[in-house]
Amino acid sequence: MEFDLIELIRQRTAQPRDDVRLGIGDDAALLAVPAGQELAVAIDTLVEGVHFPRGTAAADIGWKALAVNLSDLAAMGASPAWALLALTMPSGDAGFVEGFVEGFSQLAQPHRLALVGGDTTRGPLSISVAVHGFVPPGKALGRSEARVGDAVLVTGTLGDAAAGLQALQHPTPGEQGDIKLRDYLIGRLNRPTPRLAAGIALRDQAHACVDISDGLLADLGHICVASGVGAEIEAALLPRSSALLGLHDDTTALRFALSGGDDYELCFTVPASRVAQVQADLSRLGCGVTRIGRIVEGEGVRVRGHEGDWLKTRQSGWEHFA
Ligand code: ADP
Ligand code: MG
């Protein structure tokens, strides 16, 4: 049974690449890192009931398990090549595996990512994906090089995934229009878009970059700690989708945008003189980008409210407004 499942996974994820000398089927994969490239490697685990709600569609789990990892490569400015998949599930459920690899492949294929191996075991539903990507030496985007005076920007919109999770957890009968907005937000939760092209475009532009998995305050906070700087954010500038604003009042939408996790947008810093160029470059890639604040001396992330007052926030979450 386990071997049938592995064969199913192998067939449904087939992706020919010259740099895969040996893929699924032996004791280990054999891979050739292209000359003159550094290898960027990341791994993330999704556990049912912790990282996605019980009842999430198998295809959505497959997409997201890969997406959260590709987002880490995007945040480094790396281009993806290979993945490993450790799949733990309660039973040898071929239907689940079919759905899972369908969602996984929908994201893997356009990026020419090859699944080169993994592990299949029995236990509570849990998925680990490891990804490998390439980046030219010295070009990777870290967290530690943000400088005082840099502008802080984010891709896409913030808070959608947190609002999507709330929509799943508190299903209320809504108007037809509301249902569309809720579906949009739930889609942002289940099928995040890793900003790979944006990350590559930022290689020669950004001083520091992080992907937003735990919420803007927490993740921008990581850049601040690593770089030994502070950041000032303008609440009024935070990009929020019409779906988020259509379903929530401004206070709730702001809370989601600042502290909600799972958006997988990029937050990065660039010298103020490069903002226009970066906005043009990312727009050309079809990736929205918004300047939300700046890097300052000191430490921590401060958020200025609509009246120019500083909001009472906590780096790892959210307390309340002043
Ligand atoms: P071994 O016992 O030598 O570790 P396995 O029986 O676990 O080998 O796996 C056989 C082959 O199938 C290996 O090449 C392994 O990488 C691959 N494989 C196993 N599970 C998965 C999976 N969930 N996804 C992709 N490849 C897998
Ligand atoms: Mg072996």
PDB file of N, CA and C in Angstrom, residues 31-70:
ATOM      1  N   LEU A  31      21.370  15.107  -6.705  1.00  0.00           N
ATOM      2  CA  LEU A  31      21.034  16.407  -7.267  1.00  0.00           C
ATOM      3  C   LEU A  31      22.301  17.185  -7.588  1.00  0.00           C
ATOM      4  N   ALA A  32      22.273  17.934  -8.681  1.00  0.00           N
ATOM      5  CA  ALA A  32      23.444  18.707  -9.090  1.00  0.00           C
ATOM      6  C   ALA A  32      23.152  20.196  -8.943  1.00  0.00           C
ATOM      7  N   VAL A  33      23.812  20.824  -7.975  1.00  0.00           N
ATOM      8  CA  VAL A  33      23.660  22.278  -7.825  1.00  0.00           C
ATOM      9  C   VAL A  33      24.406  22.952  -8.973  1.00  0.00           C
ATOM     10  N   PRO A  34      23.749  23.828  -9.733  1.00  0.00           N
ATOM     11  CA  PRO A  34      24.422  24.476 -10.867  1.00  0.00           C
ATOM     12  C   PRO A  34      25.675  25.224 -10.405  1.00  0.00           C
ATOM     13  N   ALA A  35      26.707  25.189 -11.226  1.00  0.00           N
ATOM     14  CA  ALA A  35      27.961  25.876 -10.892  1.00  0.00           C
ATOM     15  C   ALA A  35      27.672  27.356 -10.647  1.00  0.00           C
ATOM     16  N   GLY A  36      28.312  27.907  -9.643  1.00  0.00           N
ATOM     17  CA  GLY A  36      28.192  29.343  -9.385  1.00  0.00           C
ATOM     18  C   GLY A  36      26.915  29.744  -8.662  1.00  0.00           C
ATOM     19  N   GLN A  37      26.198  28.784  -8.099  1.00  0.00           N
ATOM     20  CA  GLN A  37      24.984  29.124  -7.346  1.00  0.00           C
ATOM     21  C   GLN A  37      25.131  28.642  -5.905  1.00  0.00           C
ATOM     22  N   GLU A  38      24.501  29.371  -4.982  1.00  0.00           N
ATOM     23  CA  GLU A  38      24.382  28.871  -3.621  1.00  0.00           C
ATOM     24  C   GLU A  38      23.041  28.181  -3.461  1.00  0.00           C
ATOM     25  N   LEU A  39      23.023  27.204  -2.545  1.00  0.00           N
ATOM     26  CA  LEU A  39      21.806  26.438  -2.293  1.00  0.00           C
ATOM     27  C   LEU A  39      21.077  27.060  -1.102  1.00  0.00           C
ATOM     28  N   ALA A  40      19.796  27.427  -1.291  1.00  0.00           N
ATOM     29  CA  ALA A  40      18.952  27.924  -0.191  1.00  0.00           C
ATOM     30  C   ALA A  40      18.002  26.790   0.182  1.00  0.00           C
ATOM     31  N   VAL A  41      17.940  26.442   1.471  1.00  0.00           N
ATOM     32  CA  VAL A  41      17.161  25.296   1.920  1.00  0.00           C
ATOM     33  C   VAL A  41      16.241  25.705   3.059  1.00  0.00           C
ATOM     34  N   ALA A  42      15.000  25.255   3.011  1.00  0.00           N
ATOM     35  CA  ALA A  42      14.055  25.567   4.089  1.00  0.00           C
ATOM     36  C   ALA A  42      13.104  24.396   4.296  1.00  0.00           C
ATOM     37  N   ILE A  43      12.571  24.261   5.503  1.00  0.00           N
ATOM     38  CA  ILE A  43      11.586  23.211   5.787  1.00  0.00           C
ATOM     39  C   ILE A  43      10.504  23.787   6.705  1.00  0.00           C
ATOM     40  N   ASP A  44       9.275  23.372   6.464  1.00  0.00           N
ATOM     41  CA  ASP A  44       8.154  23.792   7.297  1.00  0.00           C
ATOM     42  C   ASP A  44       7.182  22.630   7.439  1.00  0.00           C
ATOM     43  N   THR A  45       6.585  22.521   8.609  1.00  0.00           N
ATOM     44  CA  THR A  45       5.636  21.444   8.892  1.00  0.00           C
ATOM     45  C   THR A  45       4.242  22.012   9.114  1.00  0.00           C
ATOM     46  N   LEU A  46       3.247  21.358   8.554  1.00  0.00           N
ATOM     47  CA  LEU A  46       1.848  21.710   8.833  1.00  0.00           C
ATOM     48  C   LEU A  46       1.197  20.548   9.574  1.00  0.00           C
ATOM     49  N   VAL A  47       0.633  20.815  10.742  1.00  0.00           N
ATOM     50  CA  VAL A  47      -0.045  19.794  11.543  1.00  0.00           C
ATOM     51  C   VAL A  47      -1.541  20.097  11.553  1.00  0.00           C
ATOM     52  N   GLU A  48      -2.347  19.084  11.284  1.00  0.00           N
ATOM     53  CA  GLU A  48      -3.798  19.269  11.287  1.00  0.00           C
ATOM     54  C   GLU A  48      -4.264  19.752  12.650  1.00  0.00           C
ATOM     55  N   GLY A  49      -5.137  20.747  12.652  1.00  0.00           N
ATOM     56  CA  GLY A  49      -5.661  21.272  13.906  1.00  0.00           C
ATOM     57  C   GLY A  49      -4.779  22.348  14.507  1.00  0.00           C
ATOM     58  N   VAL A  50      -3.542  22.463  13.994  1.00  0.00           N
ATOM     59  CA  VAL A  50      -2.632  23.501  14.469  1.00  0.00           C
ATOM     60  C   VAL A  50      -2.391  24.527  13.365  1.00  0.00           C
ATOM     61  N   HIS A  51      -1.994  24.031  12.187  1.00  0.00           N
ATOM     62  CA  HIS A  51      -1.665  24.924  11.070  1.00  0.00           C
ATOM     63  C   HIS A  51      -2.758  25.000  10.018  1.00  0.00           C
ATOM     64  N   PHE A  52      -3.665  24.067  10.034  1.00  0.00           N
ATOM     65  CA  PHE A  52      -4.855  24.176   9.191  1.00  0.00           C
ATOM     66  C   PHE A  52      -5.996  23.468   9.923  1.00  0.00           C
ATOM     67  N   PRO A  53      -7.238  23.984   9.740  1.00  0.00           N
ATOM     68  CA  PRO A  53      -8.365  23.393  10.466  1.00  0.00           C
ATOM     69  C   PRO A  53      -8.685  21.994   9.940  1.00  0.00           C
ATOM     70  N   ARG A  54      -9.116  21.133  10.850  1.00  0.00           N
ATOM     71  CA  ARG A  54      -9.632  19.826  10.459  1.00  0.00           C
ATOM     72  C   ARG A  54     -10.711  20.044   9.398  1.00  0.00           C
ATOM     73  N   GLY A  55     -10.715  19.222   8.369  1.00  0.00           N
ATOM     74  CA  GLY A  55     -11.738  19.380   7.338  1.00  0.00           C
ATOM     75  C   GLY A  55     -11.273  20.184   6.138  1.00  0.00           C
ATOM     76  N   THR A  56     -10.051  20.744   6.213  1.00  0.00           N
ATOM     77  CA  THR A  56      -9.492  21.439   5.048  1.00  0.00           C
ATOM     78  C   THR A  56      -9.337  20.447   3.906  1.00  0.00           C
ATOM     79  N   ALA A  57      -9.688  20.870   2.673  1.00  0.00           N
ATOM     80  CA  ALA A  57      -9.609  19.976   1.510  1.00  0.00           C
ATOM     81  C   ALA A  57      -8.169  19.532   1.281  1.00  0.00           C
ATOM     82  N   ALA A  58      -8.002  18.265   0.880  1.00  0.00           N
ATOM     83  CA  ALA A  58      -6.667  17.708   0.660  1.00  0.00           C
ATOM     84  C   ALA A  58      -5.870  18.553  -0.336  1.00  0.00           C
ATOM     85  N   ALA A  59      -6.524  19.017  -1.397  1.00  0.00           N
ATOM     86  CA  ALA A  59      -5.807  19.804  -2.416  1.00  0.00           C
ATOM     87  C   ALA A  59      -5.315  21.138  -1.830  1.00  0.00           C
ATOM     88  N   ASP A  60      -6.113  21.728  -0.956  1.00  0.00           N
ATOM     89  CA  ASP A  60      -5.680  22.971  -0.310  1.00  0.00           C
ATOM     90  C   ASP A  60      -4.479  22.713   0.602  1.00  0.00           C
ATOM     91  N   ILE A  61      -4.498  21.577   1.303  1.00  0.00           N
ATOM     92  CA  ILE A  61      -3.357  21.236   2.173  1.00  0.00           C
ATOM     93  C   ILE A  61      -2.095  21.043   1.327  1.00  0.00           C
ATOM     94  N   GLY A  62      -2.244  20.357   0.195  1.00  0.00           N
ATOM     95  CA  GLY A  62      -1.098  20.129  -0.691  1.00  0.00           C
ATOM     96  C   GLY A  62      -0.515  21.436  -1.210  1.00  0.00           C
ATOM     97  N   TRP A  63      -1.392  22.332  -1.628  1.00  0.00           N
ATOM     98  CA  TRP A  63      -0.936  23.647  -2.111  1.00  0.00           C
ATOM     99  C   TRP A  63      -0.213  24.394  -0.994  1.00  0.00           C
ATOM    100  N   LYS A  64      -0.861  24.447   0.185  1.00  0.00           N
ATOM    101  CA  LYS A  64      -0.319  25.283   1.249  1.00  0.00           C
ATOM    102  C   LYS A  64       0.993  24.737   1.804  1.00  0.00           C
ATOM    103  N   ALA A  65       1.096  23.397   1.890  1.00  0.00           N
ATOM    104  CA  ALA A  65       2.331  22.807   2.422  1.00  0.00           C
ATOM    105  C   ALA A  65       3.527  23.215   1.577  1.00  0.00           C
ATOM    106  N   LEU A  66       3.315  23.332   0.267  1.00  0.00           N
ATOM    107  CA  LEU A  66       4.401  23.789  -0.602  1.00  0.00           C
ATOM    108  C   LEU A  66       4.527  25.310  -0.557  1.00  0.00           C
ATOM    109  N   ALA A  67       3.383  25.998  -0.554  1.00  0.00           N
ATOM    110  CA  ALA A  67       3.396  27.467  -0.634  1.00  0.00           C
ATOM    111  C   ALA A  67       4.171  28.100   0.521  1.00  0.00           C
ATOM    112  N   VAL A  68       3.987  27.579   1.743  1.00  0.00           N
ATOM    113  CA  VAL A  68       4.644  28.202   2.893  1.00  0.00           C
ATOM    114  C   VAL A  68       6.163  28.053   2.795  1.00  0.00           C
ATOM    115  N   ASN A  69       6.594  26.969   2.152  1.00  0.00           N
ATOM    116  CA  ASN A  69       8.032  26.770   1.946  1.00  0.00           C
ATOM    117  C   ASN A  69       8.573  27.641   0.814  1.00  0.00           C
ATOM    118  N   LEU A  70       7.841  27.704  -0.290  1.00  0.00           N
ATOM    119  CA  LEU A  70       8.280  28.559  -1.398  1.00  0.00           C
ATOM    120  C   LEU A  70       8.338  30.006  -0.953  1.00  0.00           C
TER     121      LEU A  70
END
